[in-house]
PDB file of C-alpha atoms in Angstrom:
ATOM      1  CA  MET S1032      52.408  64.666 148.818  1.00 79.00           C
ATOM      2  CA  SER S1033      50.907  68.016 147.635  1.00 80.00           C
ATOM      3  CA  ALA S1034      47.906  68.417 145.271  1.00 85.00           C
ATOM      4  CA  VAL S1035      48.333  70.642 142.131  1.00 86.00           C
ATOM      5  CA  PRO S1036      45.745  72.869 141.448  1.00 77.00           C
ATOM      6  CA  VAL S1037      44.160  72.929 138.084  1.00 71.00           C
ATOM      7  CA  PRO S1038      42.074  76.176 137.215  1.00 60.00           C
ATOM      8  CA  LEU S1039      41.018  75.905 133.587  1.00 55.00           C
ATOM      9  CA  ASN S1040      39.962  79.504 132.646  1.00 61.00           C
ATOM     10  CA  ALA S1041      40.358  81.385 135.842  1.00 64.00           C
ATOM     11  CA  ILE S1042      40.543  85.214 136.217  1.00 68.00           C
ATOM     12  CA  PRO S1043      43.799  85.848 138.060  1.00 70.00           C
ATOM     13  CA  VAL S1044      43.404  87.218 141.333  1.00 73.00           C
ATOM     14  CA  LYS S1045      46.536  88.597 143.469  1.00 72.00           C
ATOM     15  CA  GLY S1046      48.088  85.847 145.397  1.00 83.00           C
ATOM     16  CA  ASP S1047      46.257  82.724 143.481  1.00 91.00           C
ATOM     17  CA  VAL S1048      47.144  80.066 141.167  1.00 92.00           C
ATOM     18  CA  ALA S1049      45.789  81.843 137.895  1.00 93.00           C
ATOM     19  CA  ALA S1050      48.073  84.894 138.775  1.00 92.00           C
ATOM     20  CA  LEU S1051      50.931  82.702 139.449  1.00 93.00           C
ATOM     21  CA  TRP S1052      50.668  81.058 135.907  1.00 95.00           C
ATOM     22  CA  GLN S1053      50.955  84.453 134.363  1.00 93.00           C
ATOM     23  CA  TRP S1054      54.293  85.146 136.145  1.00 92.00           C
ATOM     24  CA  CYS S1055      55.333  81.663 135.021  1.00 94.00           C
ATOM     25  CA  LEU S1056      54.679  82.625 131.489  1.00 95.00           C
ATOM     26  CA  ASP S1057      56.494  85.653 131.927  1.00 92.00           C
ATOM     27  CA  ILE S1058      59.615  84.001 133.440  1.00 92.00           C
ATOM     28  CA  ALA S1059      59.595  81.816 130.069  1.00 95.00           C
ATOM     29  CA  ARG S1060      59.243  84.757 128.121  1.00 93.00           C
ATOM     30  CA  ARG S1061      62.423  86.522 129.917  1.00 91.00           C
ATOM     31  CA  ARG S1062      64.574  83.166 129.355  1.00 93.00           C
ATOM     32  CA  ARG S1063      63.471  83.104 125.587  1.00 93.00           C
ATOM     33  CA  GLN S1064      64.504  86.724 125.255  1.00 91.00           C
ATOM     34  CA  GLY S1065      67.768  86.359 127.299  1.00 89.00           C
ATOM     35  CA  LEU S1066      66.774  88.975 129.684  1.00 87.00           C
ATOM     36  CA  ARG S1067      67.917  88.896 133.630  1.00 83.00           C
ATOM     37  CA  PRO S1068      65.798  86.342 135.672  1.00 84.00           C
ATOM     38  CA  VAL S1069      64.202  89.064 137.590  1.00 75.00           C
ATOM     39  CA  ASP S1070      63.413  92.984 137.853  1.00 67.00           C
ATOM     40  CA  ALA S1071      61.682  94.982 140.038  1.00 63.00           C
ATOM     41  CA  ASP S1072      58.396  94.274 138.662  1.00 71.00           C
ATOM     42  CA  LEU S1073      58.529  90.390 139.281  1.00 74.00           C
ATOM     43  CA  PRO S1074      56.960  89.398 142.380  1.00 80.00           C
ATOM     44  CA  LEU S1075      59.553  86.551 142.898  1.00 84.00           C
ATOM     45  CA  SER S1076      63.075  86.801 144.269  1.00 87.00           C
ATOM     46  CA  TRP S1077      66.056  85.204 142.462  1.00 88.00           C
ATOM     47  CA  SER S1078      69.579  83.993 143.757  1.00 86.00           C
ATOM     48  CA  ARG S1079      72.393  82.394 142.040  1.00 80.00           C
ATOM     49  CA  ALA S1080      72.409  79.745 144.426  1.00 85.00           C
ATOM     50  CA  GLN S1081      68.557  78.958 145.039  1.00 89.00           C
ATOM     51  CA  GLY S1082      67.016  80.188 141.894  1.00 91.00           C
ATOM     52  CA  TYR S1083      63.536  81.292 142.107  1.00 92.00           C
ATOM     53  CA  ALA S1084      61.628  82.039 145.453  1.00 92.00           C
ATOM     54  CA  LEU S1085      58.023  83.111 145.988  1.00 90.00           C
ATOM     55  CA  GLN S1086      57.673  86.248 148.140  1.00 85.00           C
ATOM     56  CA  HIS S1087      54.682  86.534 150.764  1.00 85.00           C
ATOM     57  CA  GLY S1088      51.202  86.659 149.871  1.00 87.00           C
ATOM     58  CA  TRP S1089      50.682  83.696 147.725  1.00 92.00           C
ATOM     59  CA  ASP S1090      48.119  81.030 148.741  1.00 93.00           C
ATOM     60  CA  ASP S1091      49.007  77.160 149.408  1.00 93.00           C
ATOM     61  CA  GLU S1092      47.580  76.251 145.891  1.00 93.00           C
ATOM     62  CA  ALA S1093      49.950  78.686 144.179  1.00 94.00           C
ATOM     63  CA  ARG S1094      52.976  77.608 146.201  1.00 94.00           C
ATOM     64  CA  THR S1095      52.329  73.838 145.257  1.00 96.00           C
ATOM     65  CA  LEU S1096      52.196  74.783 141.654  1.00 96.00           C
ATOM     66  CA  PHE S1097      55.349  76.822 141.951  1.00 96.00           C
ATOM     67  CA  ALA S1098      57.186  73.931 143.959  1.00 96.00           C
ATOM     68  CA  LEU S1099      56.342  71.611 140.816  1.00 97.00           C
ATOM     69  CA  PHE S1100      57.534  73.792 138.248  1.00 97.00           C
ATOM     70  CA  LYS S1101      60.542  75.571 139.746  1.00 96.00           C
ATOM     71  CA  PRO S1102      63.200  73.109 138.381  1.00 96.00           C
ATOM     72  CA  LEU S1103      61.917  74.287 135.043  1.00 96.00           C
ATOM     73  CA  LEU S1104      61.553  77.861 135.712  1.00 95.00           C
ATOM     74  CA  ASP S1105      65.105  78.084 137.308  1.00 94.00           C
ATOM     75  CA  ARG S1106      66.624  77.291 133.826  1.00 94.00           C
ATOM     76  CA  HIS S1107      68.430  80.491 132.460  1.00 88.00           C
ATOM     77  CA  GLY S1108      71.397  81.240 130.561  1.00 85.00           C
ATOM     78  CA  ASP S1109      73.577  78.106 129.738  1.00 81.00           C
ATOM     79  CA  ASP S1110      71.479  75.939 131.921  1.00 86.00           C
ATOM     80  CA  ALA S1111      68.443  76.732 129.677  1.00 90.00           C
ATOM     81  CA  ALA S1112      69.549  73.928 127.325  1.00 94.00           C
ATOM     82  CA  TRP S1113      67.578  71.255 129.378  1.00 96.00           C
ATOM     83  CA  THR S1114      64.999  68.614 128.319  1.00 98.00           C
ATOM     84  CA  ILE S1115      61.922  67.428 130.317  1.00 98.00           C
ATOM     85  CA  GLY S1116      59.731  64.424 129.470  1.00 98.00           C
ATOM     86  CA  GLN S1117      56.144  63.675 130.586  1.00 97.00           C
ATOM     87  CA  LEU S1118      54.418  60.021 130.373  1.00 96.00           C
ATOM     88  CA  GLY S1119      51.137  59.003 131.857  1.00 94.00           C
ATOM     89  CA  GLN S1120      50.648  55.244 132.719  1.00 94.00           C
ATOM     90  CA  SER S1121      48.541  52.696 134.755  1.00 94.00           C
ATOM     91  CA  LEU S1122      49.701  51.155 138.079  1.00 94.00           C
ATOM     92  CA  ASP S1123      51.018  48.095 136.157  1.00 93.00           C
ATOM     93  CA  GLY S1124      52.830  50.377 133.733  1.00 92.00           C
ATOM     94  CA  CYS S1125      50.657  50.564 130.688  1.00 91.00           C
ATOM     95  CA  ILE S1126      49.891  53.571 128.654  1.00 89.00           C
ATOM     96  CA  ALA S1127      46.961  51.951 126.659  1.00 86.00           C
ATOM     97  CA  THR S1128      45.330  48.594 126.213  1.00 86.00           C
ATOM     98  CA  HIS S1129      46.615  45.842 123.851  1.00 84.00           C
ATOM     99  CA  ARG S1130      44.299  47.292 121.328  1.00 83.00           C
ATOM    100  CA  GLY S1131      45.535  50.823 121.584  1.00 75.00           C
ATOM    101  CA  ASP S1132      42.691  52.460 123.478  1.00 74.00           C
ATOM    102  CA  SER S1133      44.224  55.243 126.011  1.00 76.00           C
ATOM    103  CA  CYS S1134      41.194  57.197 126.455  1.00 76.00           C
ATOM    104  CA  PHE S1135      41.849  58.093 129.083  1.00 80.00           C
ATOM    105  CA  VAL S1136      44.496  56.469 131.209  1.00 87.00           C
ATOM    106  CA  ASN S1137      45.047  59.642 133.166  1.00 89.00           C
ATOM    107  CA  GLY S1138      42.517  62.350 134.582  1.00 90.00           C
ATOM    108  CA  PRO S1139      41.769  65.962 133.077  1.00 91.00           C
ATOM    109  CA  GLU S1140      44.181  67.398 135.621  1.00 94.00           C
ATOM    110  CA  GLY S1141      47.067  65.565 133.705  1.00 93.00           C
ATOM    111  CA  LEU S1142      45.866  66.984 130.508  1.00 93.00           C
ATOM    112  CA  VAL S1143      46.116  70.564 131.802  1.00 95.00           C
ATOM    113  CA  HIS S1144      49.650  69.739 133.328  1.00 96.00           C
ATOM    114  CA  LEU S1145      50.632  68.534 129.786  1.00 96.00           C
ATOM    115  CA  HIS S1146      49.623  71.906 128.313  1.00 97.00           C
ATOM    116  CA  ARG S1147      51.537  73.888 130.979  1.00 97.00           C
ATOM    117  CA  LEU S1148      54.541  72.157 129.973  1.00 98.00           C
ATOM    118  CA  ARG S1149      53.951  73.001 126.386  1.00 98.00           C
ATOM    119  CA  ALA S1150      53.568  76.582 127.376  1.00 98.00           C
ATOM    120  CA  LEU S1151      56.928  76.802 129.377  1.00 98.00           C
ATOM    121  CA  CYS S1152      59.179  75.068 126.675  1.00 98.00           C
ATOM    122  CA  ASP S1153      60.444  75.902 123.455  1.00 98.00           C
ATOM    123  CA  ALA S1154      59.553  72.729 121.731  1.00 98.00           C
ATOM    124  CA  VAL S1155      57.271  69.806 122.163  1.00 98.00           C
ATOM    125  CA  ILE S1156      58.670  66.386 120.774  1.00 98.00           C
ATOM    126  CA  VAL S1157      56.473  63.325 119.812  1.00 98.00           C
ATOM    127  CA  GLY S1158      57.340  60.217 118.298  1.00 97.00           C
ATOM    128  CA  ALA S1159      55.772  59.014 114.659  1.00 96.00           C
ATOM    129  CA  SER S1160      53.605  56.438 116.337  1.00 93.00           C
ATOM    130  CA  THR S1161      51.942  59.159 118.489  1.00 93.00           C
ATOM    131  CA  VAL S1162      51.197  61.280 115.461  1.00 96.00           C
ATOM    132  CA  CYS S1163      49.835  58.125 113.426  1.00 94.00           C
ATOM    133  CA  LEU S1164      47.736  57.061 116.252  1.00 89.00           C
ATOM    134  CA  ASP S1165      46.297  60.292 117.796  1.00 91.00           C
ATOM    135  CA  ASN S1166      46.838  62.960 115.184  1.00 94.00           C
ATOM    136  CA  PRO S1167      47.496  65.684 118.057  1.00 95.00           C
ATOM    137  CA  GLN S1168      47.498  69.132 117.809  1.00 96.00           C
ATOM    138  CA  LEU S1169      50.453  69.703 120.366  1.00 97.00           C
ATOM    139  CA  THR S1170      48.961  73.264 121.276  1.00 97.00           C
ATOM    140  CA  THR S1171      48.410  75.053 124.739  1.00 97.00           C
ATOM    141  CA  ARG S1172      44.491  75.446 124.264  1.00 94.00           C
ATOM    142  CA  ARG S1173      43.828  74.380 127.881  1.00 93.00           C
ATOM    143  CA  VAL S1174      45.900  77.160 129.333  1.00 95.00           C
ATOM    144  CA  PRO S1175      47.060  80.664 128.614  1.00 95.00           C
ATOM    145  CA  GLY S1176      50.397  80.411 126.805  1.00 96.00           C
ATOM    146  CA  ASP S1177      52.156  80.411 123.590  1.00 96.00           C
ATOM    147  CA  ASN S1178      52.254  77.052 121.415  1.00 98.00           C
ATOM    148  CA  PRO S1179      55.864  75.562 121.382  1.00 98.00           C
ATOM    149  CA  THR S1180      57.497  74.505 118.080  1.00 98.00           C
ATOM    150  CA  ARG S1181      56.420  71.053 117.425  1.00 98.00           C
ATOM    151  CA  VAL S1182      58.875  68.255 116.662  1.00 98.00           C
ATOM    152  CA  VAL S1183      57.949  64.880 115.010  1.00 98.00           C
ATOM    153  CA  LEU S1184      60.572  62.296 115.076  1.00 98.00           C
ATOM    154  CA  ASP S1185      59.854  60.322 111.894  1.00 98.00           C
ATOM    155  CA  PRO S1186      62.895  58.468 110.734  1.00 97.00           C
ATOM    156  CA  SER S1187      61.219  56.387 108.086  1.00 96.00           C
ATOM    157  CA  LEU S1188      58.655  59.058 107.145  1.00 96.00           C
ATOM    158  CA  ARG S1189      55.780  57.279 108.191  1.00 96.00           C
ATOM    159  CA  VAL S1190      53.501  60.240 109.218  1.00 97.00           C
ATOM    160  CA  PRO S1191      50.847  61.064 106.629  1.00 95.00           C
ATOM    161  CA  ALA S1192      51.288  64.479 105.065  1.00 93.00           C
ATOM    162  CA  GLY S1193      47.992  65.473 106.104  1.00 95.00           C
ATOM    163  CA  ALA S1194      48.566  65.209 109.861  1.00 97.00           C
ATOM    164  CA  ARG S1195      47.238  68.333 111.814  1.00 97.00           C
ATOM    165  CA  VAL S1196      50.380  69.300 113.075  1.00 97.00           C
ATOM    166  CA  PHE S1197      51.763  69.928 109.364  1.00 97.00           C
ATOM    167  CA  THR S1198      48.308  71.295 108.131  1.00 96.00           C
ATOM    168  CA  ASP S1199      46.656  73.354 111.005  1.00 96.00           C
ATOM    169  CA  GLY S1200      49.064  76.495 110.962  1.00 96.00           C
ATOM    170  CA  GLN S1201      48.975  76.480 114.750  1.00 97.00           C
ATOM    171  CA  ALA S1202      52.471  76.398 115.352  1.00 97.00           C
ATOM    172  CA  PRO S1203      55.896  75.805 113.627  1.00 97.00           C
ATOM    173  CA  THR S1204      56.451  72.124 112.984  1.00 98.00           C
ATOM    174  CA  LEU S1205      59.855  70.369 112.435  1.00 98.00           C
ATOM    175  CA  LEU S1206      60.167  66.852 111.058  1.00 98.00           C
ATOM    176  CA  VAL S1207      63.014  64.932 111.993  1.00 98.00           C
ATOM    177  CA  CYS S1208      63.844  62.155 109.589  1.00 98.00           C
ATOM    178  CA  ASP S1209      66.824  59.815 108.214  1.00 97.00           C
ATOM    179  CA  VAL S1210      68.956  61.380 105.886  1.00 97.00           C
ATOM    180  CA  ALA S1211      68.067  58.898 103.264  1.00 96.00           C
ATOM    181  CA  HIS S1212      64.375  60.463 103.220  1.00 97.00           C
ATOM    182  CA  ARG S1213      65.670  64.193 103.236  1.00 97.00           C
ATOM    183  CA  ALA S1214      64.559  64.864  99.626  1.00 97.00           C
ATOM    184  CA  ARG S1215      60.970  63.341  99.977  1.00 96.00           C
ATOM    185  CA  ALA S1216      60.633  65.182 103.187  1.00 97.00           C
ATOM    186  CA  GLU S1217      61.747  68.422 102.009  1.00 97.00           C
ATOM    187  CA  LEU S1218      59.564  68.154  98.887  1.00 96.00           C
ATOM    188  CA  ARG S1219      56.706  67.636 101.107  1.00 95.00           C
ATOM    189  CA  LEU S1220      57.348  70.278 103.894  1.00 95.00           C
ATOM    190  CA  GLY S1221      60.282  72.309 102.802  1.00 96.00           C
ATOM    191  CA  ALA S1222      63.571  72.428 103.543  1.00 97.00           C
ATOM    192  CA  ALA S1223      63.312  74.853 106.588  1.00 97.00           C
ATOM    193  CA  HIS S1224      61.160  72.445 108.202  1.00 97.00           C
ATOM    194  CA  VAL S1225      63.139  69.176 107.895  1.00 98.00           C
ATOM    195  CA  VAL S1226      66.056  68.162 110.242  1.00 98.00           C
ATOM    196  CA  ALA S1227      67.890  65.031 108.623  1.00 98.00           C
ATOM    197  CA  LEU S1228      70.098  63.093 110.573  1.00 98.00           C
ATOM    198  CA  PRO S1229      71.765  59.423 110.094  1.00 97.00           C
ATOM    199  CA  ARG S1230      70.746  56.289 112.173  1.00 96.00           C
ATOM    200  CA  HIS S1231      73.434  54.431 113.980  1.00 95.00           C
ATOM    201  CA  ALA S1232      74.132  50.857 113.940  1.00 95.00           C
ATOM    202  CA  ALA S1233      75.435  51.173 117.530  1.00 94.00           C
ATOM    203  CA  LEU S1234      72.118  52.324 118.613  1.00 93.00           C
ATOM    204  CA  GLY S1235      70.089  49.677 116.878  1.00 92.00           C
ATOM    205  CA  HIS S1236      69.934  51.517 113.618  1.00 93.00           C
ATOM    206  CA  ARG S1237      68.085  54.451 115.477  1.00 95.00           C
ATOM    207  CA  LEU S1238      68.494  58.134 115.577  1.00 97.00           C
ATOM    208  CA  SER S1239      70.974  59.468 118.189  1.00 97.00           C
ATOM    209  CA  LEU S1240      68.870  61.548 120.272  1.00 97.00           C
ATOM    210  CA  ALA S1241      71.886  63.683 121.537  1.00 97.00           C
ATOM    211  CA  GLU S1242      72.227  64.569 117.852  1.00 98.00           C
ATOM    212  CA  VAL S1243      68.548  65.535 117.697  1.00 98.00           C
ATOM    213  CA  VAL S1244      68.793  67.719 120.805  1.00 98.00           C
ATOM    214  CA  GLY S1245      72.054  69.275 119.322  1.00 97.00           C
ATOM    215  CA  ALA S1246      69.957  69.894 116.065  1.00 98.00           C
ATOM    216  CA  LEU S1247      67.016  71.614 117.698  1.00 98.00           C
ATOM    217  CA  ARG S1248      69.351  73.732 119.979  1.00 97.00           C
ATOM    218  CA  ALA S1249      71.132  74.838 116.873  1.00 97.00           C
ATOM    219  CA  ARG S1250      67.785  76.317 115.688  1.00 97.00           C
ATOM    220  CA  GLY S1251      67.405  78.195 119.312  1.00 96.00           C
ATOM    221  CA  LEU S1252      64.934  75.706 120.753  1.00 97.00           C
ATOM    222  CA  ARG S1253      66.701  75.179 124.386  1.00 96.00           C
ATOM    223  CA  LEU S1254      64.249  74.010 126.684  1.00 97.00           C
ATOM    224  CA  LEU S1255      62.653  70.712 125.158  1.00 98.00           C
ATOM    225  CA  PHE S1256      59.545  68.948 126.147  1.00 98.00           C
ATOM    226  CA  VAL S1257      59.475  64.909 125.183  1.00 98.00           C
ATOM    227  CA  GLU S1258      55.783  64.445 125.389  1.00 96.00           C
ATOM    228  CA  GLY S1259      55.411  60.836 124.027  1.00 86.00           C
ATOM    229  CA  GLY S1260      54.668  58.408 123.283  1.00 89.00           C
ATOM    230  CA  GLY S1261      56.181  55.662 125.689  1.00 92.00           C
ATOM    231  CA  VAL S1262      58.800  54.456 123.353  1.00 94.00           C
ATOM    232  CA  THR S1263      60.087  58.008 122.458  1.00 96.00           C
ATOM    233  CA  VAL S1264      60.218  59.071 126.196  1.00 97.00           C
ATOM    234  CA  SER S1265      61.822  55.503 127.110  1.00 96.00           C
ATOM    235  CA  ALA S1266      64.342  56.215 124.361  1.00 96.00           C
ATOM    236  CA  PHE S1267      65.249  59.485 125.742  1.00 97.00           C
ATOM    237  CA  VAL S1268      66.000  57.940 129.124  1.00 96.00           C
ATOM    238  CA  GLN S1269      67.855  55.089 127.791  1.00 95.00           C
ATOM    239  CA  GLN S1270      70.090  57.416 125.569  1.00 96.00           C
ATOM    240  CA  HIS S1271      70.788  59.590 128.806  1.00 95.00           C
ATOM    241  CA  CYS S1272      69.002  62.755 127.066  1.00 97.00           C
ATOM    242  CA  LEU S1273      66.459  63.471 129.472  1.00 97.00           C
ATOM    243  CA  ASP S1274      67.232  65.959 132.758  1.00 97.00           C
ATOM    244  CA  ARG S1275      63.577  65.418 134.089  1.00 97.00           C
ATOM    245  CA  LEU S1276      60.791  63.180 134.037  1.00 98.00           C
ATOM    246  CA  HIS S1277      57.239  63.844 135.154  1.00 98.00           C
ATOM    247  CA  LEU S1278      55.699  60.208 135.369  1.00 97.00           C
ATOM    248  CA  ILE S1279      52.044  60.333 136.144  1.00 96.00           C
ATOM    249  CA  VAL S1280      50.493  57.387 137.392  1.00 96.00           C
ATOM    250  CA  ALA S1281      46.915  56.451 137.565  1.00 95.00           C
ATOM    251  CA  PRO S1282      44.963  54.348 139.914  1.00 94.00           C
ATOM    252  CA  VAL S1283      43.766  52.034 137.178  1.00 92.00           C
ATOM    253  CA  VAL S1284      45.196  48.356 136.131  1.00 93.00           C
ATOM    254  CA  ILE S1285      45.078  47.655 132.426  1.00 92.00           C
ATOM    255  CA  GLY S1286      46.930  44.254 132.228  1.00 89.00           C
ATOM    256  CA  ALA S1287      48.889  43.317 129.020  1.00 84.00           C
ATOM    257  CA  GLY S1288      48.784  46.652 127.503  1.00 86.00           C
ATOM    258  CA  HIS S1289      51.030  48.906 125.615  1.00 88.00           C
ATOM    259  CA  PRO S1290      54.158  49.412 128.137  1.00 90.00           C
ATOM    260  CA  GLY S1291      55.011  52.784 129.467  1.00 91.00           C
ATOM    261  CA  LEU S1292      58.425  53.638 130.915  1.00 91.00           C
ATOM    262  CA  GLN S1293      60.900  50.965 129.898  1.00 90.00           C
ATOM    263  CA  VAL S1294      64.696  51.377 130.923  1.00 88.00           C
ATOM    264  CA  ARG S1295      67.864  49.087 130.836  1.00 86.00           C
ATOM    265  CA  ARG S1296      67.200  45.848 132.805  1.00 86.00           C
ATOM    266  CA  SER S1297      69.085  45.795 136.074  1.00 89.00           C
ATOM    267  CA  ASP S1298      70.469  42.384 137.305  1.00 88.00           C
ATOM    268  CA  ALA S1299      70.843  43.912 140.939  1.00 89.00           C
ATOM    269  CA  MET S1300      68.862  46.516 142.911  1.00 92.00           C
ATOM    270  CA  GLY S1301      72.135  48.351 143.433  1.00 89.00           C
ATOM    271  CA  ASP S1302      72.249  48.934 139.758  1.00 88.00           C
ATOM    272  CA  ALA S1303      68.703  50.109 139.137  1.00 88.00           C
ATOM    273  CA  LEU S1304      67.741  53.369 138.183  1.00 88.00           C
ATOM    274  CA  ARG S1305      66.806  55.457 141.493  1.00 92.00           C
ATOM    275  CA  PRO S1306      66.681  59.030 140.733  1.00 94.00           C
ATOM    276  CA  PRO S1307      65.664  61.714 143.355  1.00 95.00           C
ATOM    277  CA  ALA S1308      61.872  61.893 143.503  1.00 97.00           C
ATOM    278  CA  ARG S1309      59.215  64.067 144.624  1.00 97.00           C
ATOM    279  CA  THR S1310      55.419  63.192 144.410  1.00 97.00           C
ATOM    280  CA  PHE S1311      52.406  65.512 143.595  1.00 97.00           C
ATOM    281  CA  ALA S1312      48.719  64.612 143.451  1.00 95.00           C
ATOM    282  CA  LEU S1313      47.047  65.412 140.162  1.00 94.00           C
ATOM    283  CA  GLY S1314      43.277  64.745 140.964  1.00 92.00           C
ATOM    284  CA  GLY S1315      43.260  60.967 141.501  1.00 93.00           C
ATOM    285  CA  ASP S1316      46.439  60.517 139.930  1.00 95.00           C
ATOM    286  CA  VAL S1317      50.174  60.764 141.067  1.00 96.00           C
ATOM    287  CA  LEU S1318      52.800  62.605 139.290  1.00 97.00           C
ATOM    288  CA  TRP S1319      56.292  61.496 140.228  1.00 97.00           C
ATOM    289  CA  ASP S1320      58.831  64.064 139.480  1.00 98.00           C
ATOM    290  CA  LEU S1321      61.961  62.334 138.913  1.00 97.00           C
ATOM    291  CA  ALA S1322      65.528  64.192 138.594  1.00 97.00           C
ATOM    292  CA  LEU S1323      67.649  62.521 136.056  1.00 95.00           C
ATOM    293  CA  SER S1324      70.333  65.055 135.893  1.00 84.00           C
ATOM    294  CA  LYS S1325      72.478  67.274 138.109  1.00 59.00           C
ATOM    295  CA  PRO S1326      70.904  70.382 139.463  1.00 55.00           C
ATOM    296  CA  PRO S1327      71.736  73.632 137.435  1.00 49.00           C
ATOM    297  CA  ARG S1328      74.963  75.613 137.924  1.00 49.00           C
ATOM    298  CA  PRO S1329      74.760  79.018 139.583  1.00 45.00           C
ATOM    299  CA  VAL S1330      73.552  81.704 137.218  1.00 45.00           C
ATOM    300  CA  SER S1331      74.679  85.439 137.587  1.00 46.00           C
ATOM    301  CA  ASP S1332      72.240  87.815 138.847  1.00 45.00           C
TER     302      ASP S1332
END
């Protein structure tokens, strides 16, 4: 298990993590602009079969960071339509105490990782409960990189109009709500910031997350990051709308708290979800990198 380095405000030096991160941001920019995966100026090689590979001269910490993010960085062309999730929880599968205290289940390294994922993706998605409880900013303030578009899943329009994601002007924000609340949502935020979709009886009167993903991609938001909370990330897994999951487990036992990842119950171990997995150390926590979908198709050079 490799340890993921976490510099906060490091000055890039050739071959180190800070320098590699700048190239990761450049790869994300190229993807968004529809440019070729590589050119002569990029210190990484590219092949249709293997995706990106580091050239010589990088230190071990940079190589570890690259290995963690390579599945995301390799998304280009048609395969840029991809959804990754992240969830932090305790050893006994809780994201907070029974009273809702979640400060802090995971360590500071997990926060930096969270901000890196935001910087590499087009949009960050959270549920209404996360915004109501935490009033997050969903920006990249802990790392260099552009802020993603923020997406709030709020079918019943529970999130206060004064929430920071709607008022701070740090990044574009979209509200996804039930069609029954379209008029009220558009009056509050403007039609351009509202995505109204139906709820489905077959899904327990919930939104179809495949329809949510489709609506966001129709707006040019192709690489999506589902940040939380536990109910939202679990719903993406249950509806088979998550391609990758970074599950960060902290060495703490909470007991009878708010549950983290929840999936369909398996009656037999042979039916249990057992995705290909890698592990990385994040400080004292362990990041499980779970592949929930097939690897990308070859992309032309």
